[in-house]
């Protein structure tokens, strides 16, 4: 027993001596010593989310240095993607239109028979006529858009930033007129008689909606709107004004068309290609530096090595998840349509189309909008009683769960939906944020549909399921087992009860 105690005592003394020796070896006390708080130093070892980091007197070891650089490159790549979603989205529009043949300013894609689900476009709708084009100011110089009366449209630049409204909300007040779009830094003469629109970027997206005459039945109003666009819209370089190229209108209704941004490694390749055609000041110093840190620079090839390709691929997996988390579970209260519901979401947080607050970008609301929606204009966010339109998306059921395409759900629409013109519900695919592709050509129901049954009090119940509930075929939108979905409620000509929220749709409830 005494031998055991003696051994333990000896071991304790030796350990204490060794600790003292280590302490002296690590940091002998010198005469010239200023106490340094731990907040200004690095420990020998620290556990982090990227593993245990090790240091020798504040200098990271070789293994820790590698881990830190891997993290830095990954985090920078994630942020490059999230901050570039607007540019990548408008670039996807340009590529999609060009793939259909609209590769010069005088070629316009038009949905003569409205848009169905074969068009893969962020939250496109089936209720209005779209016509879209693209300007290449680097190639064509100043470009003229001769707009017909009765249009509604927008010009957005290659950062998906608002430039000007066309038509009803624009300077022509819906009467039509000639818009002259100027390249970045243009110093030449500007002729009179145009609405002059300077651009910060070489590429400009042209978005237009055709006017559907409310006095006509739809089967007459749709071709009339198409005819108005085809017969009167002209887009041409100013340099050709005396002999402009003939317009070409490409009917893309029912055509398989893809116009959404990628969320894999190819996004970085597209981003590199995009900035080659834009001016030097297209990006600010911070954005340029962030892109350069992962190998994306104007005037230089993009050739990541095997290590960097692996990191960029991993970063895209994280960024894709981040964009989807922000989109389907927003944490900015400004994105909630109704303050008592986390299910109904508005695209523009607090109705703000600049995505700023107190001079700072609201990063999550900007990602939410551009990952799922298109068209940036203050007119899209202004709700005036009886005019324009307003939207709300329902992402979750009444229990806060994601929708399951194998199950049956019900949405109650109270009596007297406050829409001066009409209202519509459209279903979307959670993968592509585009119209859900089912056996229904137009995944939409609304006040323009004749087969909807109403309850005795004038309210309606809309069903979402793989098969229609018996007797409710006119109130049904098809879902797909194994897939999810969400909806957009569009109110055209929103009236005061919608604006002050004395009227609102119910929550979408699980039936079975």
Short mmCIF file of C-alpha atoms in Angstrom, two decimals:
data_model
loop_
_atom_site.label_atom_id
_atom_site.label_comp_id
_atom_site.label_asym_id
_atom_site.label_seq_id
_atom_site.Cartn_x
_atom_site.Cartn_y
_atom_site.Cartn_z
CA UNK A 1 0.00 0.00 0.00
CA UNK A 2 2.83 2.41 0.98
CA UNK A 3 4.64 1.53 -2.28
CA UNK A 4 1.49 2.40 -4.29
CA UNK A 5 1.09 5.77 -2.55
CA UNK A 6 4.80 6.52 -3.05
CA UNK A 7 4.46 5.75 -6.78
CA UNK A 8 1.44 8.03 -7.14
CA UNK A 9 3.20 10.84 -5.28
CA UNK A 10 6.30 10.49 -7.46
CA UNK A 11 4.17 10.52 -10.64
CA UNK A 12 2.33 13.66 -9.50
CA UNK A 13 5.59 15.47 -8.77
CA UNK A 14 7.06 14.47 -12.14
CA UNK A 15 3.92 15.64 -14.00
CA UNK A 16 3.93 18.94 -12.15
CA UNK A 17 7.60 19.41 -12.93
CA UNK A 18 7.03 18.62 -16.60
CA UNK A 19 4.15 21.09 -16.79
CA UNK A 20 6.30 23.78 -15.24
CA UNK A 21 9.06 22.93 -17.71
CA UNK A 22 6.63 23.09 -20.63
CA UNK A 23 5.26 26.37 -19.39
CA UNK A 24 8.74 27.84 -19.06
CA UNK A 25 9.71 26.46 -22.48
CA UNK A 26 6.59 27.92 -24.07
CA UNK A 27 6.73 31.39 -22.63
CA UNK A 28 9.54 32.42 -20.31
CA UNK A 29 8.81 35.67 -18.56
CA UNK A 30 10.94 38.47 -19.97
CA UNK A 31 11.77 41.85 -18.46
CA UNK A 32 10.08 43.76 -21.26
CA UNK A 33 6.61 42.22 -21.05
CA UNK A 34 3.24 43.81 -21.81
CA UNK A 35 0.28 41.65 -20.79
CA UNK A 36 -1.60 40.53 -23.95
CA UNK A 37 -5.25 39.48 -23.48
CA UNK A 38 -6.30 36.18 -25.08
CA UNK A 39 -8.62 38.09 -27.43
CA UNK A 40 -5.54 39.19 -29.39
CA UNK A 41 -3.82 35.80 -29.71
CA UNK A 42 -4.44 32.35 -31.16
CA UNK A 43 -4.51 29.28 -28.90
CA UNK A 44 -2.39 26.24 -29.63
CA UNK A 45 -5.53 24.35 -30.59
CA UNK A 46 -9.18 25.33 -31.17
CA UNK A 47 -12.21 23.36 -32.33
CA UNK A 48 -14.20 24.98 -35.18
CA UNK A 49 -16.91 24.02 -37.67
CA UNK A 50 -14.16 23.20 -40.21
CA UNK A 51 -12.20 21.01 -37.80
CA UNK A 52 -9.57 21.53 -35.13
CA UNK A 53 -7.17 24.33 -36.02
CA UNK A 54 -3.64 24.09 -34.64
CA UNK A 55 -1.03 26.85 -34.21
CA UNK A 56 2.55 27.28 -33.09
CA UNK A 57 2.65 30.61 -31.28
CA UNK A 58 -0.09 32.05 -33.50
CA UNK A 59 1.15 30.57 -36.79
CA UNK A 60 -1.19 27.93 -38.26
CA UNK A 61 0.28 24.52 -39.04
CA UNK A 62 0.47 23.28 -42.62
CA UNK A 63 -2.68 21.18 -42.22
CA UNK A 64 -4.64 24.00 -40.62
CA UNK A 65 -3.51 26.45 -43.30
CA UNK A 66 -4.88 24.13 -46.00
CA UNK A 67 -8.19 23.77 -44.15
CA UNK A 68 -8.48 27.54 -43.75
CA UNK A 69 -7.80 28.25 -47.43
CA UNK A 70 -10.28 25.56 -48.47
CA UNK A 71 -12.88 27.25 -46.29
CA UNK A 72 -12.06 30.74 -47.62
CA UNK A 73 -12.30 29.61 -51.25
CA UNK A 74 -15.55 27.77 -50.54
CA UNK A 75 -17.18 30.65 -48.68
CA UNK A 76 -16.12 33.17 -51.33
CA UNK A 77 -17.53 30.96 -54.08
CA UNK A 78 -20.82 30.59 -52.19
CA UNK A 79 -21.09 34.36 -51.89
CA UNK A 80 -20.13 34.94 -55.52
CA UNK A 81 -23.00 32.71 -56.62
CA UNK A 82 -25.58 34.17 -54.23
CA UNK A 83 -24.62 37.73 -55.16
CA UNK A 84 -24.58 36.87 -58.87
CA UNK A 85 -28.00 35.21 -59.01
CA UNK A 86 -29.55 38.37 -60.55
CA UNK A 87 -26.96 38.48 -63.35
CA UNK A 88 -27.11 34.73 -63.94
CA UNK A 89 -30.90 34.88 -64.14
CA UNK A 90 -31.00 37.62 -66.77
CA UNK A 91 -28.22 35.81 -68.65
CA UNK A 92 -30.40 32.68 -68.67
CA UNK A 93 -33.18 34.72 -70.27
CA UNK A 94 -30.77 35.89 -72.97
CA UNK A 95 -29.53 32.35 -73.64
CA UNK A 96 -33.04 30.89 -73.68
CA UNK A 97 -34.33 33.48 -76.12
CA UNK A 98 -31.28 33.08 -78.38
CA UNK A 99 -31.80 29.31 -78.43
CA UNK A 100 -35.26 29.94 -79.92
CA UNK A 101 -33.75 32.18 -82.61
CA UNK A 102 -34.12 35.59 -80.93
CA UNK A 103 -30.42 36.45 -81.08
CA UNK A 104 -30.56 40.02 -82.42
CA UNK A 105 -32.51 43.05 -81.27
CA UNK A 106 -35.08 42.82 -84.09
CA UNK A 107 -36.07 39.25 -83.16
CA UNK A 108 -38.78 38.91 -80.52
CA UNK A 109 -40.13 35.83 -78.75
CA UNK A 110 -43.89 36.09 -78.38
CA UNK A 111 -46.37 33.72 -76.76
CA UNK A 112 -49.17 34.09 -79.32
CA UNK A 113 -51.38 31.59 -77.49
CA UNK A 114 -50.20 32.56 -73.99
CA UNK A 115 -47.63 30.62 -71.96
CA UNK A 116 -48.15 27.03 -70.89
CA UNK A 117 -45.96 24.80 -68.75
CA UNK A 118 -43.64 23.78 -71.60
CA UNK A 119 -41.87 27.13 -71.06
CA UNK A 120 -39.40 26.77 -68.20
CA UNK A 121 -39.40 30.34 -66.87
CA UNK A 122 -39.32 31.59 -63.29
CA UNK A 123 -42.96 31.88 -62.14
CA UNK A 124 -44.30 32.70 -65.58
CA UNK A 125 -48.07 33.05 -65.78
CA UNK A 126 -50.71 31.76 -68.14
CA UNK A 127 -53.01 34.77 -68.05
CA UNK A 128 -51.19 37.52 -69.96
CA UNK A 129 -49.37 37.71 -73.28
CA UNK A 130 -45.59 37.93 -73.07
CA UNK A 131 -43.19 39.29 -75.67
CA UNK A 132 -39.46 39.47 -74.89
CA UNK A 133 -36.30 40.60 -76.61
CA UNK A 134 -32.68 41.44 -75.89
CA UNK A 135 -30.46 44.37 -76.80
CA UNK A 136 -26.71 44.10 -77.42
CA UNK A 137 -25.51 47.68 -77.04
CA UNK A 138 -21.85 46.65 -77.37
CA UNK A 139 -22.52 45.36 -80.88
CA UNK A 140 -25.35 47.64 -82.04
CA UNK A 141 -24.69 50.90 -80.22
CA UNK A 142 -27.71 53.11 -79.38
CA UNK A 143 -30.87 51.11 -80.03
CA UNK A 144 -34.45 52.21 -80.68
CA UNK A 145 -37.56 50.55 -79.28
CA UNK A 146 -40.61 51.87 -81.15
CA UNK A 147 -43.35 50.82 -78.75
CA UNK A 148 -47.02 50.39 -79.73
CA UNK A 149 -49.82 51.86 -77.59
CA UNK A 150 -51.39 49.87 -74.77
CA UNK A 151 -48.28 47.93 -73.76
CA UNK A 152 -46.86 47.22 -70.33
CA UNK A 153 -43.16 46.51 -70.14
CA UNK A 154 -39.79 46.94 -68.47
CA UNK A 155 -36.15 47.31 -69.39
CA UNK A 156 -33.75 45.60 -66.97
CA UNK A 157 -29.96 45.56 -67.30
CA UNK A 158 -27.47 42.69 -66.98
CA UNK A 159 -27.41 43.03 -63.21
CA UNK A 160 -31.23 42.68 -63.34
CA UNK A 161 -31.51 46.27 -62.16
CA UNK A 162 -34.44 48.43 -63.19
CA UNK A 163 -33.90 50.90 -66.03
CA UNK A 164 -37.31 52.18 -67.16
CA UNK A 165 -40.95 51.18 -67.53
CA UNK A 166 -42.47 50.87 -70.98
CA UNK A 167 -46.10 51.63 -71.70
CA UNK A 168 -48.75 52.34 -69.11
CA UNK A 169 -46.31 52.86 -66.20
CA UNK A 170 -43.63 54.48 -68.37
CA UNK A 171 -42.97 57.97 -69.71
CA UNK A 172 -45.17 57.28 -72.77
CA UNK A 173 -48.15 56.74 -70.40
CA UNK A 174 -49.39 53.84 -72.50
CA UNK A 175 -49.61 55.89 -75.69
CA UNK A 176 -46.54 54.31 -77.23
CA UNK A 177 -43.44 56.08 -78.46
CA UNK A 178 -39.78 55.74 -79.32
CA UNK A 179 -37.28 54.82 -76.61
CA UNK A 180 -33.57 55.28 -77.28
CA UNK A 181 -31.34 53.02 -75.18
CA UNK A 182 -27.76 54.27 -74.89
CA UNK A 183 -24.67 52.08 -74.27
CA UNK A 184 -22.60 52.54 -71.10
CA UNK A 185 -20.59 55.76 -71.19
CA UNK A 186 -22.13 56.95 -74.47
CA UNK A 187 -20.74 60.37 -75.49
CA UNK A 188 -22.25 60.80 -78.97
CA UNK A 189 -25.08 62.98 -80.22
CA UNK A 190 -28.58 62.25 -78.95
CA UNK A 191 -31.34 63.01 -81.45
CA UNK A 192 -34.59 64.62 -80.36
CA UNK A 193 -37.95 62.91 -80.22
CA UNK A 194 -36.99 59.93 -78.06
CA UNK A 195 -37.42 58.82 -74.48
CA UNK A 196 -33.71 58.51 -73.69
CA UNK A 197 -32.62 55.61 -71.46
CA UNK A 198 -28.91 55.33 -70.50
CA UNK A 199 -27.72 51.81 -69.67
CA UNK A 200 -24.99 50.78 -67.24
CA UNK A 201 -24.55 47.46 -69.04
CA UNK A 202 -24.10 46.29 -72.63
CA UNK A 203 -26.91 43.76 -72.40
CA UNK A 204 -30.51 44.87 -71.81
CA UNK A 205 -33.53 42.61 -71.37
CA UNK A 206 -36.77 43.81 -72.97
CA UNK A 207 -39.93 42.51 -71.31
CA UNK A 208 -43.41 43.35 -72.61
CA UNK A 209 -46.98 42.34 -71.92
CA UNK A 210 -49.64 42.65 -74.56
CA UNK A 211 -52.92 44.34 -73.66
CA UNK A 212 -55.89 41.97 -73.59
CA UNK A 213 -59.04 43.99 -74.36
CA UNK A 214 -61.48 43.34 -71.50
CA UNK A 215 -64.45 44.09 -73.76
CA UNK A 216 -63.61 41.06 -75.92
CA UNK A 217 -63.94 37.37 -75.13
CA UNK A 218 -60.54 35.78 -74.52
CA UNK A 219 -60.52 33.88 -77.81
CA UNK A 220 -60.74 37.25 -79.59
CA UNK A 221 -58.63 39.34 -77.18
CA UNK A 222 -55.58 37.07 -77.37
CA UNK A 223 -55.07 37.20 -81.16
CA UNK A 224 -55.87 40.93 -81.14
CA UNK A 225 -53.10 41.55 -78.60
CA UNK A 226 -50.67 39.50 -80.66
CA UNK A 227 -51.60 41.38 -83.82
CA UNK A 228 -51.03 44.73 -82.09
CA UNK A 229 -47.50 43.71 -81.12
CA UNK A 230 -46.61 42.08 -84.42
CA UNK A 231 -47.90 44.92 -86.58
CA UNK A 232 -46.49 47.87 -84.65
CA UNK A 233 -43.48 46.96 -82.46
CA UNK A 234 -40.11 47.83 -83.97
CA UNK A 235 -36.62 47.43 -82.48
CA UNK A 236 -33.50 48.43 -84.38
CA UNK A 237 -30.04 50.01 -84.01
CA UNK A 238 -30.23 53.80 -84.33
CA UNK A 239 -27.57 53.58 -87.04
CA UNK A 240 -30.09 51.75 -89.27
CA UNK A 241 -33.04 54.10 -88.68
CA UNK A 242 -33.32 54.98 -92.37
CA UNK A 243 -33.50 51.32 -93.35
CA UNK A 244 -34.08 49.21 -90.22
CA UNK A 245 -33.95 45.41 -90.40
CA UNK A 246 -37.31 43.68 -90.69
CA UNK A 247 -38.84 42.49 -87.45
CA UNK A 248 -39.00 38.75 -86.80
CA UNK A 249 -41.55 37.45 -84.31
CA UNK A 250 -41.00 33.91 -83.06
CA UNK A 251 -44.09 32.22 -81.66
CA UNK A 252 -42.90 30.16 -78.69
CA UNK A 253 -46.30 29.13 -77.29
CA UNK A 254 -46.19 25.40 -76.67
CA UNK A 255 -42.47 25.23 -77.46
CA UNK A 256 -40.00 23.65 -75.05
CA UNK A 257 -38.02 26.64 -73.88
CA UNK A 258 -35.54 26.86 -70.99
CA UNK A 259 -34.78 30.20 -69.30
CA UNK A 260 -33.73 29.55 -65.70
CA UNK A 261 -30.31 29.97 -64.11
CA UNK A 262 -28.09 26.96 -63.37
CA UNK A 263 -27.22 25.89 -59.84
CA UNK A 264 -24.16 23.74 -60.50
CA UNK A 265 -20.50 24.33 -61.44
CA UNK A 266 -21.47 25.66 -64.88
CA UNK A 267 -22.81 28.81 -63.19
CA UNK A 268 -19.22 29.97 -62.67
CA UNK A 269 -18.38 29.35 -66.33
CA UNK A 270 -21.42 31.36 -67.42
CA UNK A 271 -20.56 34.15 -65.01
CA UNK A 272 -17.05 34.36 -66.45
CA UNK A 273 -18.43 34.53 -70.00
CA UNK A 274 -20.99 37.16 -68.98
CA UNK A 275 -18.51 39.67 -67.58
CA UNK A 276 -16.35 39.50 -70.72
CA UNK A 277 -19.04 41.41 -72.63
CA UNK A 278 -19.68 44.04 -69.98
CA UNK A 279 -17.79 47.26 -69.16
CA UNK A 280 -15.02 47.37 -66.57
CA UNK A 281 -17.23 49.17 -64.07
CA UNK A 282 -20.02 46.58 -64.40
CA UNK A 283 -18.78 45.27 -61.05
CA UNK A 284 -17.64 47.25 -58.04
CA UNK A 285 -14.19 46.65 -56.48
CA UNK A 286 -15.60 44.35 -53.78
CA UNK A 287 -17.46 42.13 -56.25
CA UNK A 288 -14.48 42.11 -58.62
CA UNK A 289 -12.18 41.07 -55.81
CA UNK A 290 -14.49 38.30 -54.66
CA UNK A 291 -14.75 36.90 -58.19
CA UNK A 292 -11.01 37.24 -58.81
CA UNK A 293 -10.35 35.28 -55.62
CA UNK A 294 -12.00 32.24 -57.25
CA UNK A 295 -10.47 32.81 -60.70
CA UNK A 296 -13.16 34.83 -62.50
CA UNK A 297 -11.71 37.97 -64.12
CA UNK A 298 -12.44 40.05 -67.20
CA UNK A 299 -9.84 39.52 -69.92
CA UNK A 300 -8.38 36.39 -68.34
CA UNK A 301 -9.24 32.70 -68.90
CA UNK A 302 -11.14 30.78 -66.25
CA UNK A 303 -9.07 27.64 -65.69
CA UNK A 304 -9.46 26.31 -62.15
CA UNK A 305 -7.20 23.40 -61.21
CA UNK A 306 -8.51 20.09 -59.87
CA UNK A 307 -8.51 21.33 -56.26
CA UNK A 308 -10.41 24.50 -57.15
CA UNK A 309 -12.93 22.65 -59.33
CA UNK A 310 -13.70 20.38 -56.40
CA UNK A 311 -14.12 23.39 -54.10
CA UNK A 312 -16.33 25.26 -56.59
CA UNK A 313 -18.52 22.20 -57.06
CA UNK A 314 -18.90 21.86 -53.29
CA UNK A 315 -19.59 25.58 -52.95
CA UNK A 316 -22.37 25.37 -55.53
CA UNK A 317 -24.02 22.55 -53.60
CA UNK A 318 -24.00 24.78 -50.51
CA UNK A 319 -25.12 27.89 -52.43
CA UNK A 320 -27.96 25.99 -54.09
CA UNK A 321 -29.15 24.87 -50.67
CA UNK A 322 -28.83 28.40 -49.30
CA UNK A 323 -30.90 29.90 -52.13
CA UNK A 324 -33.61 27.29 -51.63
CA UNK A 325 -33.69 27.69 -47.84
CA UNK A 326 -34.03 31.46 -48.26
CA UNK A 327 -36.76 30.99 -50.89
CA UNK A 328 -38.96 28.48 -49.09
CA UNK A 329 -38.31 29.44 -45.47
CA UNK A 330 -37.60 33.21 -45.51
CA UNK A 331 -36.52 34.69 -42.21
CA UNK A 332 -36.93 38.34 -43.18
CA UNK A 333 -40.40 39.35 -41.93
CA UNK A 334 -40.69 41.75 -44.87
CA UNK A 335 -41.21 38.75 -47.15
CA UNK A 336 -44.36 37.63 -45.34
CA UNK A 337 -47.60 38.70 -47.02
CA UNK A 338 -49.64 38.29 -43.85
CA UNK A 339 -47.98 38.86 -40.50
CA UNK A 340 -49.86 35.94 -38.92
CA UNK A 341 -48.73 33.40 -41.54
CA UNK A 342 -45.32 32.08 -42.55
CA UNK A 343 -46.86 30.21 -45.49
CA UNK A 344 -47.81 33.17 -47.71
CA UNK A 345 -44.77 34.97 -49.13
CA UNK A 346 -44.33 38.15 -51.16
CA UNK A 347 -41.56 38.39 -53.75
CA UNK A 348 -40.56 41.96 -52.88
CA UNK A 349 -39.77 42.30 -49.17
CA UNK A 350 -41.68 45.31 -47.82
CA UNK A 351 -42.61 46.18 -51.43
CA UNK A 352 -39.06 47.38 -52.07
CA UNK A 353 -37.59 46.73 -55.53
CA UNK A 354 -34.09 47.99 -54.67
CA UNK A 355 -33.52 45.32 -51.98
CA UNK A 356 -31.94 47.94 -49.72
CA UNK A 357 -32.51 49.31 -46.24
CA UNK A 358 -30.65 52.33 -44.85
CA UNK A 359 -28.26 52.18 -47.78
CA UNK A 360 -27.37 48.50 -47.26
CA UNK A 361 -28.39 45.54 -49.41
CA UNK A 362 -30.90 43.15 -47.88
CA UNK A 363 -29.07 40.06 -49.03
CA UNK A 364 -31.66 37.37 -48.33
CA UNK A 365 -34.62 39.23 -49.89
CA UNK A 366 -32.51 39.86 -52.99
CA UNK A 367 -31.67 36.15 -53.28
CA UNK A 368 -35.30 35.18 -52.66
CA UNK A 369 -36.56 37.40 -55.45
CA UNK A 370 -34.03 36.60 -58.14
CA UNK A 371 -33.91 32.86 -57.47
CA UNK A 372 -37.65 32.56 -58.00
CA UNK A 373 -38.94 35.57 -59.92
CA UNK A 374 -38.19 37.97 -62.78
CA UNK A 375 -39.02 41.57 -63.79
CA UNK A 376 -37.68 44.36 -61.59
CA UNK A 377 -39.72 47.56 -61.62
CA UNK A 378 -41.17 49.82 -58.92
CA UNK A 379 -44.48 49.47 -60.76
CA UNK A 380 -44.47 45.75 -59.91
CA UNK A 381 -44.49 46.56 -56.20
CA UNK A 382 -46.92 49.49 -56.11
CA UNK A 383 -50.40 48.45 -55.09
CA UNK A 384 -53.00 50.98 -56.22
CA UNK A 385 -56.66 50.13 -55.73
CA UNK A 386 -58.18 48.90 -58.97
CA UNK A 387 -54.95 49.15 -60.99
CA UNK A 388 -52.04 46.90 -61.87
CA UNK A 389 -51.63 43.58 -60.11
CA UNK A 390 -50.38 42.04 -56.90
CA UNK A 391 -49.11 38.59 -55.98
CA UNK A 392 -48.60 36.25 -53.07
CA UNK A 393 -47.06 32.79 -53.04
CA UNK A 394 -48.06 29.97 -50.68
CA UNK A 395 -45.09 27.73 -49.89
CA UNK A 396 -46.32 25.62 -46.93
CA UNK A 397 -49.50 23.99 -45.71
CA UNK A 398 -51.41 25.08 -42.60
CA UNK A 399 -49.16 22.87 -40.45
CA UNK A 400 -46.00 24.52 -41.77
CA UNK A 401 -45.08 21.49 -43.86
CA UNK A 402 -43.86 21.38 -47.45
CA UNK A 403 -46.51 20.22 -49.94
CA UNK A 404 -46.43 16.54 -50.90
CA UNK A 405 -47.62 15.84 -54.45
CA UNK A 406 -49.05 12.46 -53.45
CA UNK A 407 -51.54 14.02 -51.01
CA UNK A 408 -54.76 16.04 -51.27
CA UNK A 409 -54.96 19.66 -50.11
CA UNK A 410 -57.68 22.32 -50.08
CA UNK A 411 -57.54 26.11 -50.31
CA UNK A 412 -60.59 28.12 -49.26
CA UNK A 413 -61.22 31.31 -51.22
CA UNK A 414 -63.63 33.55 -49.26
CA UNK A 415 -66.52 35.28 -51.05
CA UNK A 416 -65.91 38.29 -53.25
CA UNK A 417 -62.20 38.08 -54.10
CA UNK A 418 -61.16 41.74 -54.36
CA UNK A 419 -60.00 41.73 -57.99
CA UNK A 420 -61.42 44.38 -60.30
CA UNK A 421 -60.19 42.52 -63.38
CA UNK A 422 -59.64 38.88 -62.42
CA UNK A 423 -57.70 36.58 -60.10
CA UNK A 424 -55.78 33.39 -60.80
CA UNK A 425 -53.93 30.63 -58.96
CA UNK A 426 -50.98 29.02 -60.74
CA UNK A 427 -48.99 25.98 -59.60
CA UNK A 428 -45.20 25.88 -59.68
CA UNK A 429 -42.47 23.26 -59.47
CA UNK A 430 -40.26 23.65 -56.39
CA UNK A 431 -37.22 22.45 -58.36
CA UNK A 432 -37.45 24.89 -61.28
CA UNK A 433 -39.77 27.57 -59.83
CA UNK A 434 -41.54 27.29 -63.20
CA UNK A 435 -45.05 26.13 -64.02
CA UNK A 436 -45.67 22.60 -62.75
CA UNK A 437 -45.70 20.22 -65.73
CA UNK A 438 -48.65 17.87 -65.33
CA UNK A 439 -51.36 16.56 -67.67
CA UNK A 440 -52.98 20.00 -67.46
CA UNK A 441 -51.54 22.28 -70.16
CA UNK A 442 -52.20 25.40 -68.10
CA UNK A 443 -51.75 24.65 -64.37
CA UNK A 444 -54.01 27.57 -63.46
CA UNK A 445 -57.48 28.20 -62.05
CA UNK A 446 -59.23 31.51 -61.55
CA UNK A 447 -62.14 33.79 -62.15
CA UNK A 448 -61.71 33.50 -65.92
CA UNK A 449 -62.51 29.78 -65.74
CA UNK A 450 -66.17 28.90 -66.20
CA UNK A 451 -66.22 25.50 -64.51
CA UNK A 452 -65.43 26.54 -60.92
CA UNK A 453 -68.12 25.58 -58.41
CA UNK A 454 -68.99 28.05 -55.67
CA UNK A 455 -70.33 27.37 -52.20
CA UNK A 456 -73.75 28.80 -51.13
CA UNK A 457 -72.05 31.87 -49.61
CA UNK A 458 -70.09 32.59 -52.80
CA UNK A 459 -66.81 31.20 -51.51
CA UNK A 460 -64.80 28.56 -53.36
CA UNK A 461 -62.65 25.57 -52.46
CA UNK A 462 -59.69 24.74 -54.69
CA UNK A 463 -58.21 21.23 -54.51
CA UNK A 464 -54.63 20.13 -55.19
CA UNK A 465 -54.10 16.39 -55.63
CA UNK A 466 -52.98 13.72 -58.14
CA UNK A 467 -56.61 12.98 -59.05
CA UNK A 468 -59.62 15.26 -58.93
CA UNK A 469 -62.04 14.79 -56.02
CA UNK A 470 -65.33 13.50 -57.35
CA UNK A 471 -67.53 16.31 -58.61
CA UNK A 472 -64.80 18.94 -58.14
CA UNK A 473 -62.99 18.58 -61.46
CA UNK A 474 -63.49 22.29 -62.21
CA UNK A 475 -61.97 23.26 -58.86
CA UNK A 476 -58.90 21.04 -59.15
CA UNK A 477 -55.22 21.44 -60.01
CA UNK A 478 -53.16 18.31 -60.56
CA UNK A 479 -50.12 17.40 -58.47
CA UNK A 480 -47.45 14.74 -59.00
CA UNK A 481 -46.60 12.00 -56.46
CA UNK A 482 -42.94 12.20 -55.51
CA UNK A 483 -42.78 15.93 -56.19
CA UNK A 484 -43.60 19.06 -54.24
CA UNK A 485 -45.19 22.30 -55.47
CA UNK A 486 -46.22 25.81 -54.49
CA UNK A 487 -48.75 28.32 -55.80
CA UNK A 488 -48.96 31.98 -56.71
CA UNK A 489 -52.20 33.89 -56.19
CA UNK A 490 -52.40 36.78 -58.65
CA UNK A 491 -54.85 39.62 -58.14
CA UNK A 492 -55.37 41.77 -61.23
CA UNK A 493 -56.81 45.16 -60.34
CA UNK A 494 -56.47 44.58 -56.56
CA UNK A 495 -59.16 46.38 -54.61
CA UNK A 496 -59.00 47.91 -51.14
CA UNK A 497 -59.94 44.77 -49.14
CA UNK A 498 -56.82 43.08 -50.56
CA UNK A 499 -54.62 46.09 -49.89
CA UNK A 500 -55.73 46.54 -46.26
CA UNK A 501 -55.96 42.74 -45.79
CA UNK A 502 -59.56 42.71 -44.62
CA UNK A 503 -59.88 39.97 -47.25
CA UNK A 504 -57.33 37.20 -47.53
CA UNK A 505 -57.21 33.60 -48.76
CA UNK A 506 -57.24 30.78 -46.26
CA UNK A 507 -54.31 28.54 -45.46
CA UNK A 508 -53.86 25.45 -47.63
CA UNK A 509 -55.02 22.50 -45.53
CA UNK A 510 -54.09 18.85 -45.79
CA UNK A 511 -57.21 16.78 -46.54
CA UNK A 512 -55.61 13.35 -46.82
#
